[in-house]
Tab-separated table of C-alpha atoms in Angstrom:
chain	number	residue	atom	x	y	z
A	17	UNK	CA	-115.860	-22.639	95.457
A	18	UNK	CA	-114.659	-19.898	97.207
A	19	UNK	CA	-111.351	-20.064	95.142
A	20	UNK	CA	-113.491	-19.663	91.745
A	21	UNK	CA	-115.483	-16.812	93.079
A	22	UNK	CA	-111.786	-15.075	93.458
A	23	UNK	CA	-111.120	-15.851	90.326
A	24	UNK	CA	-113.882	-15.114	88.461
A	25	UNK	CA	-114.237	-11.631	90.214
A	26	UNK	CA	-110.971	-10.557	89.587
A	27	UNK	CA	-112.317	-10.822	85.416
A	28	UNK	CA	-113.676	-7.278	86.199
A	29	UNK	CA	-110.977	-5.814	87.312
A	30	UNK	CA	-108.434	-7.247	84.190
A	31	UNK	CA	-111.486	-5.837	81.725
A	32	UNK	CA	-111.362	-2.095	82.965
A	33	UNK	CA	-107.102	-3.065	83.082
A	34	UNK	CA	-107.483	-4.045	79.469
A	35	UNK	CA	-109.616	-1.141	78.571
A	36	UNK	CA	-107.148	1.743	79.994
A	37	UNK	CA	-104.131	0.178	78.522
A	38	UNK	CA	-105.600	0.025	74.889
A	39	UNK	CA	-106.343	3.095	74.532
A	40	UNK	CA	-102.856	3.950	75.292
A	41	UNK	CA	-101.133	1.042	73.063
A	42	UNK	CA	-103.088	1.430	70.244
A	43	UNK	CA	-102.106	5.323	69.109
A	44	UNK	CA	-98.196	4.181	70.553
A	45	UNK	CA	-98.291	0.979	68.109
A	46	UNK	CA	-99.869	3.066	65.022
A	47	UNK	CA	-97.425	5.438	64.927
A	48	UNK	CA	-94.399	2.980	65.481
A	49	UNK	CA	-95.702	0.930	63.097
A	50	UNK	CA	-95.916	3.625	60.383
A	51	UNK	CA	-92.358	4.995	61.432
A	52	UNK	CA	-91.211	1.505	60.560
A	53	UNK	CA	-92.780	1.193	57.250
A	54	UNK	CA	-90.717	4.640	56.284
A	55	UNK	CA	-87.508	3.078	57.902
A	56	UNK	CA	-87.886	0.025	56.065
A	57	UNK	CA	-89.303	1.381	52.638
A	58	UNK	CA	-87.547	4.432	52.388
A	59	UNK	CA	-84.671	5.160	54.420
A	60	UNK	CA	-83.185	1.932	54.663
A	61	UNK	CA	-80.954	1.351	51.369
A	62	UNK	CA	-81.237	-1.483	48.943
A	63	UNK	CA	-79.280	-4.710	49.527
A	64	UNK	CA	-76.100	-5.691	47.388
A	65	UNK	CA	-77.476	-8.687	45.830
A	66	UNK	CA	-81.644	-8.484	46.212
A	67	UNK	CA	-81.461	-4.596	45.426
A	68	UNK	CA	-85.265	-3.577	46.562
A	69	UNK	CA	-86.955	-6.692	46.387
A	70	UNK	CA	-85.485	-7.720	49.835
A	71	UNK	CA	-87.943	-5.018	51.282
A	72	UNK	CA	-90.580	-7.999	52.319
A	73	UNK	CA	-88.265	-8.717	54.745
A	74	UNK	CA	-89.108	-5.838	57.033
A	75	UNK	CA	-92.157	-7.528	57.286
A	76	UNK	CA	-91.665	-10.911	56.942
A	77	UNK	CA	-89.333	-11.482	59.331
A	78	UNK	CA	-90.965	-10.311	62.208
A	79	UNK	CA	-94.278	-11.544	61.309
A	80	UNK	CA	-92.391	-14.988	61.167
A	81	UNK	CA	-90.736	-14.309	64.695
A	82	UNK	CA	-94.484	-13.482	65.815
A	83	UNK	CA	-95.893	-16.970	64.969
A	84	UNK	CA	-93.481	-18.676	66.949
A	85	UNK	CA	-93.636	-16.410	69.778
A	86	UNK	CA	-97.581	-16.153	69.663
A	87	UNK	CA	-97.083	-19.829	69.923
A	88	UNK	CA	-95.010	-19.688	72.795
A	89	UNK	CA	-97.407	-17.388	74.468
A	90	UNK	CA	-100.669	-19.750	73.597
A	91	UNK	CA	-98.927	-22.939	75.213
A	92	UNK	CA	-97.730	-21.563	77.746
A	93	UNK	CA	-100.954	-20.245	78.661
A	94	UNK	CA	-102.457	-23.530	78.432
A	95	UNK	CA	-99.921	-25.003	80.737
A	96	UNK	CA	-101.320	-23.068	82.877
A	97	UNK	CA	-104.776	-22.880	82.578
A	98	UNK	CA	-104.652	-26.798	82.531
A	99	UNK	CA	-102.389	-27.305	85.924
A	100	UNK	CA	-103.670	-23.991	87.809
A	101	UNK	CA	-107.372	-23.809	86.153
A	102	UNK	CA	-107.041	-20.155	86.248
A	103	UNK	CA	-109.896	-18.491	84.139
A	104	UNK	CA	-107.431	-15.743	82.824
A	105	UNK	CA	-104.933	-18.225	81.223
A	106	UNK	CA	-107.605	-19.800	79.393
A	107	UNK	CA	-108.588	-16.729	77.974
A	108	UNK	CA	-104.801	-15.574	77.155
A	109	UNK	CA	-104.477	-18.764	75.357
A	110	UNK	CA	-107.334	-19.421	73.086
A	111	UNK	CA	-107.437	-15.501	72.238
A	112	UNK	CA	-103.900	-16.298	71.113
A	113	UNK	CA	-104.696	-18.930	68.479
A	114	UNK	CA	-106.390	-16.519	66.051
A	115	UNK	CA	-103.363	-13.847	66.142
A	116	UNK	CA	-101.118	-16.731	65.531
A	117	UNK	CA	-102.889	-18.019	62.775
A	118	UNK	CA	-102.831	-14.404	60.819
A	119	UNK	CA	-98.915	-14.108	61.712
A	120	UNK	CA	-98.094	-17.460	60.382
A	121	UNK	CA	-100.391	-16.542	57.352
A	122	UNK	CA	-99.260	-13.624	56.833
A	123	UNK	CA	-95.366	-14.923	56.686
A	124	UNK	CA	-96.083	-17.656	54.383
A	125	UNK	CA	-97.895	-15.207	52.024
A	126	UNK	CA	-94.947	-12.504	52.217
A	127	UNK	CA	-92.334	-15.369	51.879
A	128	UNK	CA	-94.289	-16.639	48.872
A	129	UNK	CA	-94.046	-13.021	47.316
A	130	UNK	CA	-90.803	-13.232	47.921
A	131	UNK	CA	-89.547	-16.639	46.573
A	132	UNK	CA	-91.079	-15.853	43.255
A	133	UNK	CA	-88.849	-12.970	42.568
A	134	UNK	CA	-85.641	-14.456	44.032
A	135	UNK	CA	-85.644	-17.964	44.464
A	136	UNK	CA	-87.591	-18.169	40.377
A	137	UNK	CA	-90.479	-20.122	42.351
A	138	UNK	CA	-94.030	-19.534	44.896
A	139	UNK	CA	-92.745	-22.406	46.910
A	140	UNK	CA	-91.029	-25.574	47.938
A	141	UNK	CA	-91.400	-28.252	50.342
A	142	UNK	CA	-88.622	-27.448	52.092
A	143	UNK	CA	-88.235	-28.395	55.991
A	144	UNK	CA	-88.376	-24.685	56.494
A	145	UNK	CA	-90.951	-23.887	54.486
A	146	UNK	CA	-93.046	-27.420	55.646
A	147	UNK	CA	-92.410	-26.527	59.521
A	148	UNK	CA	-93.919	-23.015	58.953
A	149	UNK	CA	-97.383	-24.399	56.946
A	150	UNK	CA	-97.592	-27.524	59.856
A	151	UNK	CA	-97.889	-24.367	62.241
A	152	UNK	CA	-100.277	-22.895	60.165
A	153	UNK	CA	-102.052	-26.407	60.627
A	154	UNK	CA	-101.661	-26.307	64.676
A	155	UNK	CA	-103.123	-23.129	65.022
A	156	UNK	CA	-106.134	-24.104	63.149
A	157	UNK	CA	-106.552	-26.846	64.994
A	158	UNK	CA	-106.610	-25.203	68.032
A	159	UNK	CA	-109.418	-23.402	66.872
A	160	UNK	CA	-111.562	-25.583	65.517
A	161	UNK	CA	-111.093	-27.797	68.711
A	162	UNK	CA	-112.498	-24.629	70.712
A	163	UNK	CA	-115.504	-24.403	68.173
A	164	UNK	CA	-116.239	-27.935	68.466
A	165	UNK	CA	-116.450	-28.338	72.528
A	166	UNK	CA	-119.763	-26.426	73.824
A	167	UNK	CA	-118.056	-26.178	77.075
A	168	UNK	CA	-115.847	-23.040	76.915
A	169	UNK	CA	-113.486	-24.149	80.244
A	170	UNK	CA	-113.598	-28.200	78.797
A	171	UNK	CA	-112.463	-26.688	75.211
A	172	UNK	CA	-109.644	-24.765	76.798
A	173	UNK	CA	-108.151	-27.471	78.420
A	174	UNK	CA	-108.735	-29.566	75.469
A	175	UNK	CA	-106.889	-27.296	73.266
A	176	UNK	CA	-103.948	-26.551	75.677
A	177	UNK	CA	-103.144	-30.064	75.464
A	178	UNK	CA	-103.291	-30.154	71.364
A	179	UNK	CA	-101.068	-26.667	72.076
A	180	UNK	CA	-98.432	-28.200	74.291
A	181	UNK	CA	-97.657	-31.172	71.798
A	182	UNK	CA	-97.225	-28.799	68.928
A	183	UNK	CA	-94.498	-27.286	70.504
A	184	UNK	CA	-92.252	-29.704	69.465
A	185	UNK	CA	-92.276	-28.122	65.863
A	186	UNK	CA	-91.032	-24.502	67.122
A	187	UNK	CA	-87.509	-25.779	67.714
A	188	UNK	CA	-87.829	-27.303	64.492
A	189	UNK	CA	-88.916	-24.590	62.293
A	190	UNK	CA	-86.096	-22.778	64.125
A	191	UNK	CA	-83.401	-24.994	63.235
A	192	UNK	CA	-84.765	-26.685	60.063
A	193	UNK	CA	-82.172	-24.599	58.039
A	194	UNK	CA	-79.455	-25.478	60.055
A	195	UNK	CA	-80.043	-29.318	60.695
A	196	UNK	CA	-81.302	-29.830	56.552
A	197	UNK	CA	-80.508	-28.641	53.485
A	198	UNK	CA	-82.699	-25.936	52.792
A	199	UNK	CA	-83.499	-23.540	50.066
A	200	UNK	CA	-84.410	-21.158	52.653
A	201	UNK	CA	-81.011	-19.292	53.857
A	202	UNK	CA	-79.532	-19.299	57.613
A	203	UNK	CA	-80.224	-17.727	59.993
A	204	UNK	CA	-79.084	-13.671	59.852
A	205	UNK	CA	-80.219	-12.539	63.268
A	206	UNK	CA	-80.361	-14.868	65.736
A	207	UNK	CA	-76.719	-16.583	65.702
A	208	UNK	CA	-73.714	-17.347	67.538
A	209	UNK	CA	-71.672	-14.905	66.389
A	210	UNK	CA	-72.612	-11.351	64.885
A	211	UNK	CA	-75.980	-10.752	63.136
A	212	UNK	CA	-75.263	-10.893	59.089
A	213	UNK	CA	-77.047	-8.035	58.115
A	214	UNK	CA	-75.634	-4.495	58.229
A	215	UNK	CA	-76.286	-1.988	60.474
A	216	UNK	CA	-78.163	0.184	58.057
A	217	UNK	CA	-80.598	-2.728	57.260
A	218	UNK	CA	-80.527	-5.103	61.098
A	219	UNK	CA	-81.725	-1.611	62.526
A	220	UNK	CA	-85.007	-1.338	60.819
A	221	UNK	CA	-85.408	-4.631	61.381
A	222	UNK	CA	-84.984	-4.872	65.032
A	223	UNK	CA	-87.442	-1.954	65.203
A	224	UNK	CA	-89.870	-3.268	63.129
A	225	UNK	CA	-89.696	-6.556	65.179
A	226	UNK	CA	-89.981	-4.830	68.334
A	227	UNK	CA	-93.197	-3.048	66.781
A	228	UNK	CA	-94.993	-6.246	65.896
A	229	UNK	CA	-94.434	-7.520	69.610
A	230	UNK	CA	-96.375	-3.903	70.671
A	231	UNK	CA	-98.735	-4.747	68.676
A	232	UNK	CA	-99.546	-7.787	69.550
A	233	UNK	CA	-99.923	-7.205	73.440
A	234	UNK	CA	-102.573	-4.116	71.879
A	235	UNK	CA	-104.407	-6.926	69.978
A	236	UNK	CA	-104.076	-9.485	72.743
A	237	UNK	CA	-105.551	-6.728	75.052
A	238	UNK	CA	-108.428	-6.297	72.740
A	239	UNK	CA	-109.154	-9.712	72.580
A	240	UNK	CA	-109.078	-10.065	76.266
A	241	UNK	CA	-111.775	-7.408	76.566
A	242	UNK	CA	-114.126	-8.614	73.906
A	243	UNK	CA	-113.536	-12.125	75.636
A	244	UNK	CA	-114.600	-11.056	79.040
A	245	UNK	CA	-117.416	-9.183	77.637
A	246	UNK	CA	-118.727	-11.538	75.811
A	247	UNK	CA	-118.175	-14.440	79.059
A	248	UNK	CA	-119.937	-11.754	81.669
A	249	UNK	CA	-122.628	-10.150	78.826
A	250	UNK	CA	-125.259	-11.299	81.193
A	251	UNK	CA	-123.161	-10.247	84.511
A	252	UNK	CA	-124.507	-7.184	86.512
A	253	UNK	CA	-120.983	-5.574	86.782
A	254	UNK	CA	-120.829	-5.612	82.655
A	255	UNK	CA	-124.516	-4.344	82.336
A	256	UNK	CA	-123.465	-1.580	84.556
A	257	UNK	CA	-120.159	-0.440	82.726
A	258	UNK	CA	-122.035	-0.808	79.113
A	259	UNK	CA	-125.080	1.499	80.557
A	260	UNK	CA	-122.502	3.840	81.904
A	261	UNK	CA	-120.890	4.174	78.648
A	262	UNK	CA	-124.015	4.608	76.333
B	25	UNK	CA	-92.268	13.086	41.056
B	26	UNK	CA	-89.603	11.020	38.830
B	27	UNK	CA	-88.102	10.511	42.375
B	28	UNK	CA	-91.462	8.807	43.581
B	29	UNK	CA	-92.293	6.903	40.689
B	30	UNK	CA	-88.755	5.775	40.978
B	31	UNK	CA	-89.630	4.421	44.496
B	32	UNK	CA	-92.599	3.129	44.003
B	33	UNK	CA	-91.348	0.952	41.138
B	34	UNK	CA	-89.226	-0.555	43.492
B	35	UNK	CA	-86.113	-1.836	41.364
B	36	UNK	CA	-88.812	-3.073	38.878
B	37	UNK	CA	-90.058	-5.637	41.843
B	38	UNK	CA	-93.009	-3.480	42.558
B	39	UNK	CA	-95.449	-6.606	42.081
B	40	UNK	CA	-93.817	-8.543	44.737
B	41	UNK	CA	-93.032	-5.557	47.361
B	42	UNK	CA	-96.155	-3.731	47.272
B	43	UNK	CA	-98.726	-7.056	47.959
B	44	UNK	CA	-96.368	-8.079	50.616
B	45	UNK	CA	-97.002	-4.643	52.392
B	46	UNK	CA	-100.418	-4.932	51.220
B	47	UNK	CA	-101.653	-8.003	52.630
B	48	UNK	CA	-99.585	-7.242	55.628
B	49	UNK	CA	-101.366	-3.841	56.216
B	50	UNK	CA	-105.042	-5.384	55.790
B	51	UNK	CA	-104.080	-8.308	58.142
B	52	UNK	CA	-103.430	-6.219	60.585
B	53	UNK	CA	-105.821	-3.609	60.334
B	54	UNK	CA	-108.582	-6.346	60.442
B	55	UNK	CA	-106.618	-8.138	63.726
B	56	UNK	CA	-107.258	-4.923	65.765
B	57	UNK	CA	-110.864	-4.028	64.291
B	58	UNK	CA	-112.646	-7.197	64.188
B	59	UNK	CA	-111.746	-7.512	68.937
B	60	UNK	CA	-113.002	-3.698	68.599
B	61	UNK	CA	-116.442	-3.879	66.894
B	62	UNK	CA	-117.009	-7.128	68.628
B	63	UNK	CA	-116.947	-5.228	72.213
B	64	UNK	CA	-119.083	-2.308	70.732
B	65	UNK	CA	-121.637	-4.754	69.654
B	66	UNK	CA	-121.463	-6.488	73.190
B	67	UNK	CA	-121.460	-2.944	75.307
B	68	UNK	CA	-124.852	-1.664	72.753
B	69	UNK	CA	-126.439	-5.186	73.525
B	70	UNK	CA	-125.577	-4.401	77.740
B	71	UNK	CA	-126.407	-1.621	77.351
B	72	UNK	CA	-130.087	-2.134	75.809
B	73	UNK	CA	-130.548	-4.932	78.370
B	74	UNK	CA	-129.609	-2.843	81.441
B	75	UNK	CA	-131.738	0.235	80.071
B	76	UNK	CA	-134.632	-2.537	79.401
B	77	UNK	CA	-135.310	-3.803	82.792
C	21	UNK	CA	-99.303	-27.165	95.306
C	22	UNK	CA	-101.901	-29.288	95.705
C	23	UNK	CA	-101.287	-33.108	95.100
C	24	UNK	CA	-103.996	-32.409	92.183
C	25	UNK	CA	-102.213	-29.880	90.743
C	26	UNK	CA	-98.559	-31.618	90.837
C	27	UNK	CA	-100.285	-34.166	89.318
C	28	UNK	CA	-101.395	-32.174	86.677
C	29	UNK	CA	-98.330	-30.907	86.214
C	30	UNK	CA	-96.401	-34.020	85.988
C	31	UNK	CA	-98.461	-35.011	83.077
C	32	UNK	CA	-97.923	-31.672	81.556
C	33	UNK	CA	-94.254	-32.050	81.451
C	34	UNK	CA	-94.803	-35.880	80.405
C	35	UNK	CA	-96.818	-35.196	77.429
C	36	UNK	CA	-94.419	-32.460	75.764
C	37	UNK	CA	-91.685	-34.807	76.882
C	38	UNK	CA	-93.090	-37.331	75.373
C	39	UNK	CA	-93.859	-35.530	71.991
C	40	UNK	CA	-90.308	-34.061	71.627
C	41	UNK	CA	-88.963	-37.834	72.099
C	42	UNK	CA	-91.240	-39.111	69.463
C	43	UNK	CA	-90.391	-36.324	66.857
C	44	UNK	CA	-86.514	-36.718	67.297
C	45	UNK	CA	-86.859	-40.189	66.638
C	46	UNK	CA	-89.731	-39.901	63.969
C	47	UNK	CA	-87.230	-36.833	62.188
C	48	UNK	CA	-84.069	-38.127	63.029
C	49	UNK	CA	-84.932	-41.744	60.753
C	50	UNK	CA	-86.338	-39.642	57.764
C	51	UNK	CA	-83.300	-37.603	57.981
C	52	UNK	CA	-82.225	-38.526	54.145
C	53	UNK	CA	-86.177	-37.842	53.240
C	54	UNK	CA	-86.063	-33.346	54.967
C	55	UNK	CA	-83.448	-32.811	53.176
C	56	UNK	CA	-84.413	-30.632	49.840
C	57	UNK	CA	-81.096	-31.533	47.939
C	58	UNK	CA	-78.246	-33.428	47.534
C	59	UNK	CA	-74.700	-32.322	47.185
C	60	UNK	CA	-72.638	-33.078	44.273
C	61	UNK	CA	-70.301	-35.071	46.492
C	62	UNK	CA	-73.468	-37.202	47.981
C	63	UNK	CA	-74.087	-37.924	44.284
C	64	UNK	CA	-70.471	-38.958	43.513
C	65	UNK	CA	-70.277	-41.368	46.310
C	66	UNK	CA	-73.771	-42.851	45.493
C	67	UNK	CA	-75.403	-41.816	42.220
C	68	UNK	CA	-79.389	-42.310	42.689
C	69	UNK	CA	-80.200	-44.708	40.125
C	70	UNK	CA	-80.581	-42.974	36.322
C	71	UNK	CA	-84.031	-41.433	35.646
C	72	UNK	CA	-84.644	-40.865	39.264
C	73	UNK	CA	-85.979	-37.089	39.603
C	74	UNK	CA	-84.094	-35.070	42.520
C	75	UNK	CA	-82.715	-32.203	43.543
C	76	UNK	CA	-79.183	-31.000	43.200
C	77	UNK	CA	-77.350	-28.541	45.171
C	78	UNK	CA	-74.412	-26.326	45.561
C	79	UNK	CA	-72.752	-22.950	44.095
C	80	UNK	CA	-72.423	-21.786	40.885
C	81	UNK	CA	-68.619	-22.508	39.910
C	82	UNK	CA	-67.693	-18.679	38.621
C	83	UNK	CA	-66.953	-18.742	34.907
C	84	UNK	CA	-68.783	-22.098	33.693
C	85	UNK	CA	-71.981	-20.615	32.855
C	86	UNK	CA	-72.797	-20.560	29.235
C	87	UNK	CA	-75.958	-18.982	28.564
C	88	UNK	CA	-77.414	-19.601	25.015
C	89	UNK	CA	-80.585	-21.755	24.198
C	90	UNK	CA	-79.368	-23.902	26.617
C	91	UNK	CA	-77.924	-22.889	29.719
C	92	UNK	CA	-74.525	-24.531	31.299
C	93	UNK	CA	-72.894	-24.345	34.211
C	94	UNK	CA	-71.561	-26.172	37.342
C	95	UNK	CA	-72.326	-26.971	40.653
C	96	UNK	CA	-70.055	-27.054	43.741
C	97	UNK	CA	-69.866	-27.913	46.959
C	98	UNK	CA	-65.858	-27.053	46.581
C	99	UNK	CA	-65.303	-30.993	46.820
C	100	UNK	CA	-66.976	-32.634	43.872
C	101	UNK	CA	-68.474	-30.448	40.986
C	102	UNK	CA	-71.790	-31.698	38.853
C	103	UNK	CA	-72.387	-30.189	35.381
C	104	UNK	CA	-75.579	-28.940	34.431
C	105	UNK	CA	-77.187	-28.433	31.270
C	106	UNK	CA	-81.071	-26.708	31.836
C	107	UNK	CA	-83.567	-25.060	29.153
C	108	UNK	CA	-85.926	-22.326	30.212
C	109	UNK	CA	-85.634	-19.102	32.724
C	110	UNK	CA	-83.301	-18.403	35.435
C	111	UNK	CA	-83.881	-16.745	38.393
C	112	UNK	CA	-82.778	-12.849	38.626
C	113	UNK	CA	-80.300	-13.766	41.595
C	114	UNK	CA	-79.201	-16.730	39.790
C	115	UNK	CA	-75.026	-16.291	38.648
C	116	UNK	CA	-71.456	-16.810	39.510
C	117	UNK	CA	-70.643	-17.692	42.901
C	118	UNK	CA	-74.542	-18.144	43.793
C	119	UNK	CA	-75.655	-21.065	45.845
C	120	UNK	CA	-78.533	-22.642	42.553
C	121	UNK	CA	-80.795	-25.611	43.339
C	122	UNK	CA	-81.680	-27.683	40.069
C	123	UNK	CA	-84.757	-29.993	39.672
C	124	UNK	CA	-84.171	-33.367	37.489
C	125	UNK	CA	-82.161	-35.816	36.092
C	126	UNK	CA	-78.393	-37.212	36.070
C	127	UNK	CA	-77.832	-38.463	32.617
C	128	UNK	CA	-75.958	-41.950	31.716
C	129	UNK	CA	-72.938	-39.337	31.598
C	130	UNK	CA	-72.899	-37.987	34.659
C	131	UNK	CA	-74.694	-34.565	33.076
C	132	UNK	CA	-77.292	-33.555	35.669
C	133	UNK	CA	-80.358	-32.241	32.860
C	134	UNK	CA	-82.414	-29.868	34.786
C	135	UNK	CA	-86.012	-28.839	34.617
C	136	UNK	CA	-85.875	-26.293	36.534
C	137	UNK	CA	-83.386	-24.157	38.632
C	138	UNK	CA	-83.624	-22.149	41.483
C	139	UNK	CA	-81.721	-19.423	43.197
C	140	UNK	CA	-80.419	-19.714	46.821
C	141	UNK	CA	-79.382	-16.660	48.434
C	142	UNK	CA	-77.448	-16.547	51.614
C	143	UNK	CA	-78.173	-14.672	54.932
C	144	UNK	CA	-76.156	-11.691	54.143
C	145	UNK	CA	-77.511	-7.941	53.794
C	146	UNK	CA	-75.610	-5.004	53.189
C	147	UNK	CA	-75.666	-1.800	51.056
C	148	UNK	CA	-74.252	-2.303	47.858
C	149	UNK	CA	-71.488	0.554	48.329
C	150	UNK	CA	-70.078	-1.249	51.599
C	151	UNK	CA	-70.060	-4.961	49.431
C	152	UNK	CA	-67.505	-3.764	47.431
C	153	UNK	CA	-65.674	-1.647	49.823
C	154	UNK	CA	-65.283	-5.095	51.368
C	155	UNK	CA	-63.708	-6.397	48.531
C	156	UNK	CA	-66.526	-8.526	47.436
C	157	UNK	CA	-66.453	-9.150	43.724
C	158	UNK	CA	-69.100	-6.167	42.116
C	159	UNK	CA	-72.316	-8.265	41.876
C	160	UNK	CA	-74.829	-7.047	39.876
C	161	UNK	CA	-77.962	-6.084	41.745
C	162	UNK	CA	-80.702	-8.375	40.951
C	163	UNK	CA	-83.143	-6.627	38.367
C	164	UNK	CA	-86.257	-8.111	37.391
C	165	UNK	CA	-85.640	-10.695	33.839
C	166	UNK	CA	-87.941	-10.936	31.431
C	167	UNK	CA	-89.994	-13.464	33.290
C	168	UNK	CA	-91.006	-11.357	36.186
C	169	UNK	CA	-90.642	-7.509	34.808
C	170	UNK	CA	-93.775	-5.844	35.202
């Protein structure tokens, strides 16, 4: 009893946390995020073979990266909310599930705009390709799950376990175009040996990849904060902070 | 100006860059508004209550 | 740690343990079924049976295509080669040296008639001006074909 008390006092604290570093991130992540877009759109050159067309990348790569490392994040988090039952963790990983969601959306739309023009075609149920939409699939499970459950802590712990046996298709989206033929290509960044892209091109990448993970700690922050607010709305502490900012 | 148009006909693939960016732009936009307006609603509703009693 | 919360644990690490196991197995039996195509030497050593619709494969073999009403050309995987005879719109990367997937049928000759054929490009980027410094063949830059110009 005394345990939960700790816990759920400390929400206070993390809100005002939240609050402070937001309004730092989010003018940080703006600007990075348009110095990125001129990188990739405008200084970077074209490629040899896609010419301009390979632009998407700049965005669809690290919005790919995102959804598996959102989902990383979200699992993890339910690990452990479910073994520690700490309030915070539950938070962290259902406000995860929506952010997810939009990533993996988002890079299945891009790589769709992108197929058409190179591959000749939308899509193809490819394991690559497959992988990506089951994830799609997990996340919105993981939210309708919450929505279901009345209980908020019950749905949590119900959801970190539907979270934890999805994992098993990360590694497999990962390596689906190394262990099958795929019409998806290899792997450019994350190999063995040097990264296949050139300098001029793997730098605005990199950047634009570090970018997306800025911005999603500012969104995950957000989250957090509307979370908590909306958990302690009828909480004296919260009452207090919303009359002190009207 | 021929420079721009130029750019912004990206290689002739303009139909295909430009959504991407598109779509990527308004998901994100509406990722960090949607946490935002929620709390505003939540710290107007607090702050009604907590002025009410 | 509490007893409760090693136990908790413990099925934590059982459950994802016990997914991954499943999905190796469950994967690792429909291995012919993930993959998208076949190589021409898979379809050498055992020809899926005429009429069968599938996917085929490999690179572009540099100097068969002939373009025309109907398009030619050959597919490699630099062990077996599959000819290729297709009707309708290529895809702007689509050319000599280019890894090309093609959708349909092999023929009582051993011609593979496609349906349709798509472009596979590789994980390479680079300026154009350094490609050829490094003595890759000049490939033209992919420009939009009639099917997707704006």
């Amino acid at each position: 009893m005394l345990d939960a008390t700790k816990r759920y006092a400390s929400l206070p604290s993390f809100y005002r946390l939240c609050g402070r570093l937001f309004a730092w991130l989010l003018p940080a992540t703006v600007a990075l995020f348009a110095a990125g877009l001129v990188w990739g759109l405008y200084l970077a050159p074209a490629d040899y073979k896609q010419g301009e067309a390979y632009r998407i990348m700049f965005i669809h790569v690290p919005s790919a990266w995102m959804s598996l490392l959102v989902y990383m994040v979200m699992a993890a988090a339910g690990a452990v909310a479910l073994v520690w039952r700490v309030k915070l963790a539950e938070l962290i990983h259902i406000e995860c599930a929506p952010v997810g969601a939009s990533f993996t959306a988002l890079t299945l739309a891009t790589g769709m705009l992108w197929g058409k023009p190179m591959w000749g075609a939308f899509w193809v149920w490819d394991a690559r390709l497959t992988s990506e939409l089951i994830l799609l699939f997990l996340y919105l499970g993981v939210i309708a799950l919450y929505a279901a459950i009345p209980d908020r802590r019950k749905a949590a712990r119900a959801t970190a376990v539907l979270a934890i046996v999805g994992v098993v298709n990360i590694p497999v989206i990962h390596y689906s175009v190394i262990w099958w033929n795929t019409l998806h290509q290899g792997p450019t960044v994350t190999r063995l040996d040097a990264p296949a892209a050139h300098i001029s091109i793997l730098a605005p990448l990199l950047f634009m990849a570090v970018v997306f993970k800025l911005y999603f700690i500012t969104v995950l922050l957000a989250r957090l904060r509307g979370s908590i607010a909306e958990q302690c709305r009828a909480q004296q502490w919260f009452r207090d902070e919303a009359a002190g900012r009207a | 100006m021929p420079d721009l148009l130029d750019w912004l006909a990206m290689g002739g693939y303009a139909w295909f860059v430009w959504p991407s960016y598109l779509i990527g732009l308004a998901v994100l936009a509406a990722n960090l508004c949607l946490p935002v307006m929620r709390h505003r609603r939540l710290l107007r509703r607090g702050a009604a209550e907590e002025g009410g009693r | 740690m509490t007893p409760r919360r090693k136990q908790r644990l413990a099925f934590v690490v059982i459950l994802l343990a016990g997914f991954a196991a499943a999905a190796a197995l469950v994967l690792y039996s429909f291995e012919k079924n993930l993959l998208y195509f076949y190589t021409p030497t898979q379809i050498a050593e055992q020809a899926p049976p005429a009429g069968r619709t599938f996917n085929l494969g490999g690179m572009v073999v540099p100097g068969s295509v002939r373009r025309g009403e109907r398009v030619q050309f050959e597919l490699t995987d630099n062990h077996s080669t599959t000819r290729v005879v297709y009707r309708g719109l290529l895809p702007d990367l689509f050319g000599d040296g280019q890894g090309a997937v093609a959708t349909g049928r092999l023929r009582e000759d051993g011609v593979f008639a496609a349906d349709t054929v798509l472009a596979k490009h590789d994980e390479n980027y680079m300026p154009p001006g350094l490609a050829e410094s490094l003595g890759q063949k000049p490939v033209g830059i992919a420009k939009p074909a009639d099917g997707y110009a704006q």
